[in-house]
Coordinates of C-alpha atoms in Angstrom, one line a residue:
M130 CA -0.1 -0.1 0.1
A131 CA 1.1 3.8 0.0
K132 CA 3.5 5.1 2.6
E133 CA 2.5 6.6 5.7
K134 CA 1.1 10.3 5.0
S135 CA -0.5 13.2 7.0
T136 CA -3.9 13.1 8.1
A137 CA -4.4 16.6 8.8
E138 CA -7.7 18.4 7.6
P139 CA -7.2 20.4 3.9
A140 CA -7.2 24.1 5.0
E141 CA -9.8 24.4 2.5
R142 CA -11.9 21.3 2.7
R143 CA -15.0 21.6 0.9
W144 CA -16.9 18.7 2.9
S145 CA -17.7 17.9 6.8
V146 CA -19.8 14.7 8.3
D147 CA -22.6 14.7 10.8
E148 CA -23.8 11.5 12.8
L149 CA -27.7 12.4 13.0
S150 CA -28.2 8.9 14.0
R151 CA -26.7 4.8 14.2
N152 CA -27.4 4.8 10.6
I153 CA -28.5 8.0 9.5
H154 CA -24.9 10.6 8.5
R155 CA -24.7 14.0 6.8
V156 CA -22.0 14.9 4.4
N157 CA -22.2 18.8 4.2
I158 CA -20.8 20.2 1.3
T159 CA -20.1 23.7 0.1
L160 CA -19.3 24.5 -3.6
E161 CA -18.6 28.5 -3.8
R162 CA -18.2 29.2 -7.9
V163 CA -20.1 27.8 -11.0
G164 CA -17.8 24.7 -12.0
D165 CA -16.7 24.0 -8.4
E166 CA -17.4 20.4 -7.9
Q167 CA -16.8 17.8 -5.1
R168 CA -16.4 13.9 -5.7
V169 CA -17.3 11.3 -3.2
L170 CA -15.7 7.5 -3.5
C171 CA -18.2 5.0 -3.0
Q172 CA -17.0 1.4 -2.6
S173 CA -17.9 -1.8 -1.3
D174 CA -17.0 -5.6 -1.0
V175 CA -13.3 -4.4 -1.1
H176 CA -12.7 -8.1 0.3
W177 CA -9.6 -6.6 1.4
D178 CA -7.7 -9.5 3.1
N179 CA -8.8 -12.1 0.3
P180 CA -5.7 -12.7 -1.9
H181 CA -7.9 -12.1 -5.0
C182 CA -8.6 -8.6 -4.2
D183 CA -7.3 -6.4 -6.7
R184 CA -5.2 -3.6 -4.4
E185 CA -3.4 -2.4 -7.4
L186 CA -6.7 -0.9 -8.2
L187 CA -7.9 -0.2 -4.8
A188 CA -4.5 1.9 -4.0
K189 CA -5.1 3.7 -6.9
H190 CA -8.7 5.0 -5.9
W191 CA -8.0 5.5 -2.3
E192 CA -4.8 8.1 -4.0
Q193 CA -7.4 9.6 -6.5
A194 CA -9.6 10.7 -3.1
R195 CA -6.3 12.1 -1.9
E196 CA -5.8 13.9 -4.7
L197 CA -9.9 14.7 -5.1
D198 CA -9.8 15.1 -1.2
A199 CA -13.0 12.9 -1.8
P200 CA -14.7 11.5 1.4
I201 CA -14.7 7.8 1.2
L202 CA -17.9 5.1 1.5
D203 CA -18.1 1.8 2.3
N204 CA -20.9 -0.4 2.0
G205 CA -19.7 -3.4 3.8
D206 CA -17.9 -6.5 3.2
F207 CA -14.7 -4.7 3.4
F208 CA -13.1 -7.8 5.1
C209 CA -13.7 -11.3 3.5
A210 CA -12.6 -13.2 6.8
M211 CA -13.5 -16.6 5.8
Q212 CA -10.2 -18.4 6.7
G213 CA -11.5 -19.0 10.5
K214 CA -11.3 -22.3 12.6
F215 CA -14.7 -22.7 12.2
D216 CA -15.6 -21.6 8.9
K217 CA -16.2 -24.6 6.1
R218 CA -15.1 -22.1 3.5
A219 CA -12.1 -22.2 4.9
N220 CA -8.9 -22.7 2.8
K221 CA -5.4 -22.0 3.1
N222 CA -4.5 -21.1 0.1
D223 CA -6.9 -18.1 0.8
L224 CA -4.8 -16.6 3.3
R225 CA -2.4 -13.8 3.0
P226 CA 0.9 -14.3 4.8
E227 CA 0.4 -11.3 7.5
H228 CA -2.8 -13.3 8.5
Q229 CA -1.9 -16.9 9.3
N230 CA -1.2 -16.8 13.2
A231 CA -3.2 -17.6 16.3
H232 CA -4.9 -14.5 16.6
Y233 CA -6.4 -14.2 12.9
L234 CA -9.5 -12.5 13.3
D235 CA -7.4 -9.9 15.1
S236 CA -4.7 -9.4 12.6
L237 CA -7.5 -8.7 10.0
V238 CA -8.5 -5.5 12.4
D239 CA -4.8 -4.5 12.8
T240 CA -3.4 -4.5 9.2
A241 CA -6.9 -3.1 7.5
A242 CA -6.4 -0.1 10.1
D243 CA -2.3 0.1 9.2
A244 CA -3.4 0.7 5.4
L245 CA -6.1 2.9 6.4
M246 CA -4.3 5.6 8.2
P247 CA -2.9 7.2 5.3
Y248 CA -6.3 8.1 4.2
A249 CA -7.9 8.1 7.8
D250 CA -9.1 12.2 7.3
L251 CA -10.7 10.7 3.8
L252 CA -12.7 7.7 5.6
T253 CA -16.4 8.2 6.5
V254 CA -19.4 6.1 6.7
R255 CA -18.5 2.8 6.9
G256 CA -21.3 0.1 6.4
Q257 CA -21.5 -3.5 7.2
G258 CA -22.0 -6.6 5.0
N259 CA -22.7 -10.0 5.0
H260 CA -19.2 -11.1 5.7
E261 CA -18.9 -9.2 8.7
R262 CA -22.5 -9.6 10.5
S263 CA -21.1 -13.6 9.4
I264 CA -18.1 -13.1 12.0
L265 CA -20.6 -11.4 14.5
K266 CA -22.8 -14.3 14.8
V267 CA -20.4 -17.1 14.9
H268 CA -17.5 -15.6 16.8
E269 CA -19.2 -12.8 18.5
T270 CA -17.0 -9.7 17.4
H271 CA -17.7 -6.9 15.3
L272 CA -15.0 -6.7 12.6
T273 CA -16.3 -3.2 11.2
E274 CA -16.7 -1.5 14.6
R275 CA -13.5 -2.6 15.8
L276 CA -12.1 -1.4 12.7
V277 CA -13.6 2.4 13.1
Q278 CA -12.5 2.2 17.0
S279 CA -8.6 1.1 15.7
V280 CA -8.3 4.0 13.1
K281 CA -9.9 6.2 16.0
A282 CA -8.0 5.7 18.4
R283 CA -4.8 6.2 16.1
T284 CA -5.5 9.8 15.1
K285 CA -8.5 12.7 16.0
A286 CA -8.0 13.3 12.1
T287 CA -10.6 11.3 10.9
P288 CA -14.7 11.3 10.7
I289 CA -14.3 7.5 10.2
A290 CA -18.0 6.4 11.7
L291 CA -19.6 3.1 11.6
G292 CA -22.8 2.5 9.5
G293 CA -25.6 0.0 9.5
Y294 CA -26.1 -3.0 7.0
S295 CA -28.5 -0.2 5.5
G296 CA -28.8 3.4 6.0
Y297 CA -29.3 6.7 4.8
I298 CA -26.7 9.2 3.6
V299 CA -27.8 13.0 2.9
F300 CA -25.8 15.5 0.9
Q301 CA -26.3 18.5 2.1
V302 CA -25.2 20.9 -0.6
E303 CA -24.7 24.4 0.2
A304 CA -24.5 26.6 -3.2
G305 CA -25.2 30.1 -4.1
G306 CA -26.2 30.9 -0.5
R307 CA -29.1 27.9 -0.9
R308 CA -29.2 24.3 0.5
K309 CA -30.1 21.3 -1.4
P310 CA -30.6 17.8 -0.1
F311 CA -29.5 14.9 -2.3
K312 CA -30.8 11.9 -0.3
M313 CA -29.3 8.5 -0.3
H314 CA -30.7 5.5 0.8
Y315 CA -27.7 2.6 0.9
H316 CA -27.9 -1.2 1.8
H317 CA -25.1 -3.7 1.4
G318 CA -27.1 -6.2 -0.7
F319 CA -29.2 -9.1 -0.7
G320 CA -29.5 -12.2 -2.9
G321 CA -27.7 -14.0 -5.7
G322 CA -28.0 -11.2 -8.3
G323 CA -28.8 -13.5 -10.6
A324 CA -27.2 -14.3 -14.0
V325 CA -29.5 -12.9 -16.3
T326 CA -30.7 -9.6 -14.0
R327 CA -27.8 -9.2 -12.4
G328 CA -29.9 -7.7 -9.1
V329 CA -31.4 -4.9 -11.5
I330 CA -34.9 -6.4 -11.1
Q331 CA -35.1 -5.4 -7.3
T332 CA -34.8 -2.0 -8.4
N333 CA -38.5 -1.7 -9.1
R334 CA -39.2 -3.3 -5.6
Q335 CA -37.2 -1.4 -3.9
A336 CA -38.4 1.9 -5.8
V337 CA -41.6 1.3 -4.2
Y338 CA -40.8 1.6 -0.7
L339 CA -37.9 4.1 -0.9
A340 CA -39.9 6.5 -2.7
D341 CA -37.7 9.5 -0.6
A342 CA -34.6 8.4 -1.9
D343 CA -32.7 10.3 -4.7
Y344 CA -30.2 7.8 -4.9
V345 CA -30.2 3.7 -3.7
W346 CA -27.0 2.5 -2.9
T347 CA -25.9 -1.5 -3.2
G348 CA -23.2 -4.0 -3.7
H349 CA -23.3 -7.4 -2.0
T350 CA -23.6 -9.6 -6.0
H351 CA -19.9 -8.1 -7.0
D352 CA -22.3 -6.3 -10.4
S353 CA -21.7 -2.6 -11.8
W354 CA -24.7 -1.1 -13.1
T355 CA -26.6 2.8 -12.9
V356 CA -30.7 2.6 -13.3
R357 CA -32.4 5.4 -13.6
I358 CA -36.1 5.6 -12.7
A359 CA -38.1 8.7 -14.2
R360 CA -41.0 9.9 -12.0
V361 CA -43.3 12.7 -11.8
K362 CA -44.7 14.5 -8.4
L363 CA -46.7 17.6 -7.7
N364 CA -44.5 20.8 -6.8
Q365 CA -44.4 22.3 -3.5
D366 CA -47.2 24.9 -4.1
N367 CA -49.8 21.9 -6.2
T368 CA -49.7 24.1 -9.0
A369 CA -47.6 22.2 -11.4
I370 CA -46.1 18.9 -12.0
E371 CA -42.2 18.3 -11.4
H372 CA -40.2 15.2 -13.5
T373 CA -37.7 13.9 -11.2
E374 CA -35.8 10.7 -11.1
Q375 CA -34.5 7.9 -9.0
V376 CA -31.1 6.7 -9.1
H377 CA -30.1 3.1 -8.5
F378 CA -26.4 2.5 -8.7
R379 CA -24.7 -1.2 -7.6
T380 CA -21.1 -1.2 -6.9
S381 CA -18.9 -4.2 -7.9
G382 CA -16.0 -4.1 -5.5
Y383 CA -12.5 -5.5 -5.6
K384 CA -12.3 -9.6 -5.5
E385 CA -11.9 -10.9 -9.2
E386 CA -11.8 -14.7 -8.2
Y387 CA -12.5 -16.4 -11.7
G388 CA -8.8 -16.2 -13.1
S389 CA -8.2 -18.4 -15.8
G390 CA -11.2 -20.5 -14.5
Y391 CA -9.3 -23.6 -13.4
D392 CA -10.8 -24.5 -10.3
G393 CA -12.0 -22.8 -7.0
W394 CA -15.2 -22.3 -5.3
H395 CA -16.3 -19.3 -7.2
I396 CA -15.4 -21.9 -11.0
E397 CA -16.9 -24.9 -8.9
R398 CA -20.4 -23.3 -8.7
G399 CA -20.4 -22.3 -12.4
A400 CA -20.1 -18.1 -11.4
P401 CA -19.5 -16.0 -14.3
P402 CA -16.3 -13.7 -14.4
K403 CA -17.3 -9.9 -12.6
P404 CA -16.1 -6.4 -13.1
V405 CA -14.2 -4.6 -10.2
G406 CA -14.4 -1.2 -9.0
A407 CA -16.4 1.4 -7.6
A408 CA -18.3 4.4 -8.1
W409 CA -18.0 8.2 -8.0
L410 CA -21.0 10.7 -7.0
V411 CA -19.8 14.1 -8.6
F412 CA -21.5 16.9 -7.1
R413 CA -21.0 19.9 -9.5
L414 CA -22.3 23.9 -9.4
C415 CA -23.4 24.2 -13.2
G416 CA -24.5 27.5 -14.6
S417 CA -27.0 28.5 -16.8
N418 CA -29.1 31.7 -18.4
G419 CA -32.1 30.2 -16.4
D420 CA -30.5 30.3 -13.2
K421 CA -32.2 33.1 -11.0
G422 CA -29.6 35.5 -9.9
G423 CA -26.9 33.6 -11.8
R424 CA -26.5 31.9 -8.6
G425 CA -26.3 28.8 -10.5
H426 CA -27.7 24.9 -9.9
V427 CA -26.5 22.0 -8.5
E428 CA -26.3 18.4 -10.7
C429 CA -25.1 15.1 -9.2
D430 CA -23.3 12.7 -11.2
I431 CA -22.3 9.2 -11.0
L432 CA -18.8 7.7 -12.8
E433 CA -17.4 4.7 -12.6
A434 CA -14.3 4.2 -10.9
K435 CA -12.1 1.9 -12.8

């Protein structure tokens, strides 16, 4: 991983994080001039301790976040954690050398904290995945919570916070004297994804009960896609119909275990190769002749990080 760097907060940082409840957080963003933008890195399914984790790509994205002063979100399964004594999936070939010891779970947390420290000031909400929840159920230790505590214990210059298996992140963007919230629901994910739909069919189900969300972010199945659902609603005065959209996106993660297709659990169950990568949320202050007072308007795009 990259060399140790200062975690001091930049002098002109455009963002900050508030914890509103245990799984509701607010990211405050300030954009002052037309053309200003703030990126947010959305990662899930890193499987950092797995030999199949593409750590080179992961380090590349962390370095890009450093250069852009972009907060880093994690939507669970940062750990793979399948090589414990009582895990039927355990395979000694899937153990990294630094984790081949008598305190396996402790070493996962310690080495992960070491790797994350150069980016501690960028770490924000860290959600929980099924791999971490499995360890909690079987071994009664919370890997994500322990990682958050470890980073906090090493430096005060970190906005890192424990999230849930699901929750909300509100991006409160202040621009031109106005505030605009972008509400994002995150959920680590569920189900197998499906060989044909890759989990896209779930967007229709989630759109029904997540009506208030502007964005819906999932992971878990190691697929990558973005689906925009167009909607209409009455404006606040009930005098006009407004067109809006709810954007669903899924991040694939960093574990590529298909390889040459020779053998292994992934191959034996007939699973296909999967993409690797993450996503950028890009908040941008745009200008047009139609903006009142020339103050501009805020737009948000989703770009693939690969």
